[in-house]
Tab-separated table of C-alpha atoms in Angstrom:
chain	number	residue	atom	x	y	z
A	1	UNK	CA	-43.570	-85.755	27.565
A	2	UNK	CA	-42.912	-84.176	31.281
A	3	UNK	CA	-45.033	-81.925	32.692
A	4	UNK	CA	-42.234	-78.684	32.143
A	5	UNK	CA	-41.810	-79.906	28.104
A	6	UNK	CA	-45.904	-79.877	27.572
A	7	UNK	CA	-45.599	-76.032	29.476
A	8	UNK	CA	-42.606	-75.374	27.360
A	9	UNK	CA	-44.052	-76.705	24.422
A	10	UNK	CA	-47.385	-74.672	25.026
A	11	UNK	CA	-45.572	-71.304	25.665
A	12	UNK	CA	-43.830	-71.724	22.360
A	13	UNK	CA	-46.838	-72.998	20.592
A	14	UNK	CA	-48.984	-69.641	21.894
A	15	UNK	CA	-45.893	-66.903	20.562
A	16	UNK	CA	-45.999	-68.460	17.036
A	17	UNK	CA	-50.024	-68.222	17.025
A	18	UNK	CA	-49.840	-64.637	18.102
A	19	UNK	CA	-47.246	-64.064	15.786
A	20	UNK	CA	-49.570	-65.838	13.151
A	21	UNK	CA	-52.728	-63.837	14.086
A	22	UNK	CA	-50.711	-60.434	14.171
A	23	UNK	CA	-49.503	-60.833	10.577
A	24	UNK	CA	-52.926	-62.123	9.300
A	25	UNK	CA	-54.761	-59.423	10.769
A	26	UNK	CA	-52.232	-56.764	9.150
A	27	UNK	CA	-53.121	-57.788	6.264
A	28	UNK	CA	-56.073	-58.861	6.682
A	29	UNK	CA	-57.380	-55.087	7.849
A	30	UNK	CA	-54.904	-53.701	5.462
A	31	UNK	CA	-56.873	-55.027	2.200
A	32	UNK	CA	-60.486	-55.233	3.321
A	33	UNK	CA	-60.377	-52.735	6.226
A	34	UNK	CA	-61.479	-52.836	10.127
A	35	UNK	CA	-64.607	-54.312	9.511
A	36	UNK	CA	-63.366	-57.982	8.780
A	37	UNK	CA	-63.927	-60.549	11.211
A	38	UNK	CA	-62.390	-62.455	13.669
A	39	UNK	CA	-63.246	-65.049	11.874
A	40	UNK	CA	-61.631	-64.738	8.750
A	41	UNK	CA	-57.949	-63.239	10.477
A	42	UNK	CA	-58.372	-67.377	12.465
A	43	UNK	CA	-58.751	-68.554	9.164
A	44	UNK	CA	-55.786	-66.473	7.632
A	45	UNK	CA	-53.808	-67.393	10.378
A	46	UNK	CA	-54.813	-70.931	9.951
A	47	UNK	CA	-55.810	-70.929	13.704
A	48	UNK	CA	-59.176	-71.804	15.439
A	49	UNK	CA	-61.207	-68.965	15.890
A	50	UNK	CA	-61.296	-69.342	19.998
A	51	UNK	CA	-57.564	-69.032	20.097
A	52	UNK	CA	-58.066	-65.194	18.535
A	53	UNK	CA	-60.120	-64.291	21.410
A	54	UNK	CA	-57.570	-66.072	24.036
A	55	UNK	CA	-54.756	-63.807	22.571
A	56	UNK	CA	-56.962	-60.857	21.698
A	57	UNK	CA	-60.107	-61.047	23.397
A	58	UNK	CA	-61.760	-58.297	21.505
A	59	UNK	CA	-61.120	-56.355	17.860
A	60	UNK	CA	-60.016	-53.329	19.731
A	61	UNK	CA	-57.399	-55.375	21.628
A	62	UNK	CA	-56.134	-56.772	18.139
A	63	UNK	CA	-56.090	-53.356	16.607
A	64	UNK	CA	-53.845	-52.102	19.625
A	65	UNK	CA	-51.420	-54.413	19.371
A	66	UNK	CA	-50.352	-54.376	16.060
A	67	UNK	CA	-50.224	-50.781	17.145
A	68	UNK	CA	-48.019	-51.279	19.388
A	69	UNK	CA	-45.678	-53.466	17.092
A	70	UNK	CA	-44.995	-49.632	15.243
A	71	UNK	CA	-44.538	-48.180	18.531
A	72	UNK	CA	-42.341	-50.412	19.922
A	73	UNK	CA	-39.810	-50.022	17.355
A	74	UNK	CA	-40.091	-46.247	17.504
A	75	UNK	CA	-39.326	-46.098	21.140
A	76	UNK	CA	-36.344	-48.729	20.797
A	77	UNK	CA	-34.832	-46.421	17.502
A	78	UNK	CA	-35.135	-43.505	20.045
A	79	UNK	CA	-34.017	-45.127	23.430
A	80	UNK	CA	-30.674	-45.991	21.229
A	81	UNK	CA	-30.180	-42.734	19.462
A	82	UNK	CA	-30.508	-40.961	22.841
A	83	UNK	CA	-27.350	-42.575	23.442
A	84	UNK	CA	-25.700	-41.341	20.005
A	85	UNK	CA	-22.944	-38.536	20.715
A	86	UNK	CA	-24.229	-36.639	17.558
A	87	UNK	CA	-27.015	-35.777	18.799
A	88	UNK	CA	-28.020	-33.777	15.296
A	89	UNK	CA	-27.595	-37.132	13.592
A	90	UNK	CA	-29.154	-39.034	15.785
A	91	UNK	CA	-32.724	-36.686	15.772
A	92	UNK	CA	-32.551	-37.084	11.549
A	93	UNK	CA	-32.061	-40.983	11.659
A	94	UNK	CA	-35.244	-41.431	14.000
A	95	UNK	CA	-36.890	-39.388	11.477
A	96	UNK	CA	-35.732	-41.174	8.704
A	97	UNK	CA	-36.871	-44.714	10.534
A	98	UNK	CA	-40.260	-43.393	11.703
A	99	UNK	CA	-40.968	-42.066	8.013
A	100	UNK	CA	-40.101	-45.515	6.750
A	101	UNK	CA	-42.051	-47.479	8.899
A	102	UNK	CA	-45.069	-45.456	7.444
A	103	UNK	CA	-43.855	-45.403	4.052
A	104	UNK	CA	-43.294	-49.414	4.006
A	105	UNK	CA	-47.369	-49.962	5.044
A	106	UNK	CA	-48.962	-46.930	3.627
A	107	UNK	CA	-52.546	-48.261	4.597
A	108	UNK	CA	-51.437	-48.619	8.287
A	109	UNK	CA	-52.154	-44.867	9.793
A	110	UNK	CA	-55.791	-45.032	7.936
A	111	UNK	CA	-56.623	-48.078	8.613
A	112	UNK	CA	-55.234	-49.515	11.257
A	113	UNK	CA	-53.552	-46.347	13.002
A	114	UNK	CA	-56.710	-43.721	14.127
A	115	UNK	CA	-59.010	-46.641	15.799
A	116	UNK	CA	-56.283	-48.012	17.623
A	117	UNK	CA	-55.594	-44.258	19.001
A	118	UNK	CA	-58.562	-44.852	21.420
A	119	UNK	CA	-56.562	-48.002	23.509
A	120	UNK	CA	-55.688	-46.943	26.783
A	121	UNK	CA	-52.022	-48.825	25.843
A	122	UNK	CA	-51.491	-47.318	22.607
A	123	UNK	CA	-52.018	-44.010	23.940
A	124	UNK	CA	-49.743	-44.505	26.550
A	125	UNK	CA	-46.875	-45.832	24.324
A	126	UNK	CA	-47.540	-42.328	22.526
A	127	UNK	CA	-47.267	-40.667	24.896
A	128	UNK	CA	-43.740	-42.279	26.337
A	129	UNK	CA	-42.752	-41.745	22.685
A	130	UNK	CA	-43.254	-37.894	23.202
A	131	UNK	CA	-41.351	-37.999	25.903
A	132	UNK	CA	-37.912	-40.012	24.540
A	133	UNK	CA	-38.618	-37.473	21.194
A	134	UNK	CA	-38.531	-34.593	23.503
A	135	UNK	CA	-35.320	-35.654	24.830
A	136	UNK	CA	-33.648	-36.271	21.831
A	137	UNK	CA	-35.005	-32.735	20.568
A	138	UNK	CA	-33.365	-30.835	23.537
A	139	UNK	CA	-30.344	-33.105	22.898
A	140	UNK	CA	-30.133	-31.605	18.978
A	141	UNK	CA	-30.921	-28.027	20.382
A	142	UNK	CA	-28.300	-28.178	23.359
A	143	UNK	CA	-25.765	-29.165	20.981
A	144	UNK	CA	-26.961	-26.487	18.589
A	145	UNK	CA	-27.493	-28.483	15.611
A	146	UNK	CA	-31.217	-27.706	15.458
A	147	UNK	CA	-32.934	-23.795	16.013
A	148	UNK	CA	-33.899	-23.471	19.718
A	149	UNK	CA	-37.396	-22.999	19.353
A	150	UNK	CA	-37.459	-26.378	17.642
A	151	UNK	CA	-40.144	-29.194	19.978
A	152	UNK	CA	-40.349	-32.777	20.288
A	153	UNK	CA	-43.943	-31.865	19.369
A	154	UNK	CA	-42.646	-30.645	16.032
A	155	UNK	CA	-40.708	-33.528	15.199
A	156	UNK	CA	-43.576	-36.452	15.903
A	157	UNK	CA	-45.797	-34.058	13.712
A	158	UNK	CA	-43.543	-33.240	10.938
A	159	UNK	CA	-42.768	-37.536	10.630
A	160	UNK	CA	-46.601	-37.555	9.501
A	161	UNK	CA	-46.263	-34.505	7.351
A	162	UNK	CA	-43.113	-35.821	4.873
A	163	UNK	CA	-44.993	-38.763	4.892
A	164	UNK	CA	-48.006	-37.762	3.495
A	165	UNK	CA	-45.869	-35.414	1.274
A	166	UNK	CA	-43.842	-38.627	-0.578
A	167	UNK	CA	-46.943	-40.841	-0.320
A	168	UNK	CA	-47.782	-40.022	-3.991
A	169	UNK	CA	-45.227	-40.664	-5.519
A	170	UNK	CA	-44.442	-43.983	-3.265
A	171	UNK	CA	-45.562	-46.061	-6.350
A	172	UNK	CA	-42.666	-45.574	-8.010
A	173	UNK	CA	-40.145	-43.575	-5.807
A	174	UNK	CA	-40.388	-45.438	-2.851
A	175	UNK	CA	-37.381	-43.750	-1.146
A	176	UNK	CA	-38.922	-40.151	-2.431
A	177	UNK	CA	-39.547	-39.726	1.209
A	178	UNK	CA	-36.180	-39.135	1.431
A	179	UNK	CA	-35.960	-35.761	-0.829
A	180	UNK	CA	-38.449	-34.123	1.380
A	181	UNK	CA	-36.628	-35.450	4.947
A	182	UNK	CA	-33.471	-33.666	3.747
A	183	UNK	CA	-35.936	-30.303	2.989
A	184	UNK	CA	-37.623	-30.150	6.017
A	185	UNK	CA	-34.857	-31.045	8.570
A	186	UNK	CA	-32.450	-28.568	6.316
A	187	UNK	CA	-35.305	-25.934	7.886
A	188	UNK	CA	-34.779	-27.300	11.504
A	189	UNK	CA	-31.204	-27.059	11.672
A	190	UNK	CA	-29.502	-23.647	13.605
A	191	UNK	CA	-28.261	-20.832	11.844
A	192	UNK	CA	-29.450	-17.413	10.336
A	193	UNK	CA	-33.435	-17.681	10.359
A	194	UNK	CA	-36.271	-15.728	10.651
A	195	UNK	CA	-38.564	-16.260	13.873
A	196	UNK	CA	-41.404	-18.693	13.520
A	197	UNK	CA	-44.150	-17.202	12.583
A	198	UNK	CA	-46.466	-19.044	15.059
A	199	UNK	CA	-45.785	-20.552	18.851
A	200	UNK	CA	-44.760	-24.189	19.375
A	201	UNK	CA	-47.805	-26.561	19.098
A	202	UNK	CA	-49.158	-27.866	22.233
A	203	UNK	CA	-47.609	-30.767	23.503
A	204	UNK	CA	-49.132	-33.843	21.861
A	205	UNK	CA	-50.598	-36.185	24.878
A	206	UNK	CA	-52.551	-39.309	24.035
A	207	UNK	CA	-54.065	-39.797	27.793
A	208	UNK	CA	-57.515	-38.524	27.142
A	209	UNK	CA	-59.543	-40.989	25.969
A	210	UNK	CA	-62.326	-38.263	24.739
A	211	UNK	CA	-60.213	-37.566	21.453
A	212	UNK	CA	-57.893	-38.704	19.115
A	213	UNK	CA	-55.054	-36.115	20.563
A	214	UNK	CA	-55.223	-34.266	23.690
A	215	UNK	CA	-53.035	-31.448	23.731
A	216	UNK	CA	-51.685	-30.009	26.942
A	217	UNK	CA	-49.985	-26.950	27.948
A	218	UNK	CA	-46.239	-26.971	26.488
């Protein structure tokens, strides 16, 4: 074997082991919580324990990263719907993919989800996720198929709260998510209303590594 096949052949043999420890620490800290060990995700992953700490050199750093898995597909649904001419449509189907995400791995937020909140990297992914939200938001409200004083803000919190509003019945309506989508964004959309009876929420902004959220000025 030449010396570019072994580097070839080690490059390739490092993505499937972090593939391998990412899905064996999903589950792993999906069943049993954030408190198993490195230990046991190398042995789920069928991997020597040193090569967890090579990938992800501490629990934190694991925790981020599968993280980041969620919010990687969130930006890439919302870098390609910012590109949709319906811009109405396009603000409803990232909703309907970021409540699916949540509703496929229902232990994720809780478990996984708030301690990964306090990685500089997550936060920062959140917070470039505000931003391409925000944009698709004005898109909807330029276009006037959402109520002006509609956020981006409002949309990354409402995700959460038809989330949490199916997740009892997610058992044995999995797609009951759905029912409650079609409520809330039927509120969202422009036409005869009353005015909100409360200010837009502060901009969500994950930069402060103090809290869980930082809010900023709008």
């Amino acid at each position: 074997m030449t010396g570019r096949t072994a580097a070839v052949q080690a490059r390739a043999d490092s993505v499937r082991n972090r593939r391998l420890l990412l899905r064996a620490a999903t589950e792993a800290f999906a069943e049993c919580g954030v408190d198993v060990s490195m230990h046991t995700i190398a042995q789920r992953a069928g991997v020597a324990k040193g090569t967890v700490f090579r990938h992800f050199p501490t629990k934190d750093d694991l925790l981020a990263a599968i993280m980041m898995q969620l919010l990687d597909r969130l930006l890439e649904a919302a870098d390609r719907l910012l590109r949709a001419d319906d811009a109405g449509r396009a603000l409803k189907d990232f909703m309907a993919h970021g409540i699916s995400l949540l509703a496929a791995d229902r232990a994720f937020c809780d478990v996984i989800g708030r301690p990964s909140l306090q990685h500089a990297d997550v936060r920062e992914a959140i917070d470039r996720l505000c931003d391409t939200v925000e944009d698709l938001t004005a898109r909807a409200r330029e276009q006037g198929a959402v109520r002006g004083d509609i956020t981006g803000t409002d949309i990354v919190l409402l995700l959460g709260g038809v989330h949490q509003t199916a997740q009892p019945l997610l058992d044995r309506e999995p797609r009951a998510w759905e029912r409650f989508l079609e409520i809330a964004f039927d509120g969202l959309r422009a036409r005869d209303r009353t005015t909100l009876p409360s200010p837009p929420p502060a901009r969500l902004r994950m930069a402060d590594p103090s809290g869980v959220s930082a809010p900023t000025g709008k």
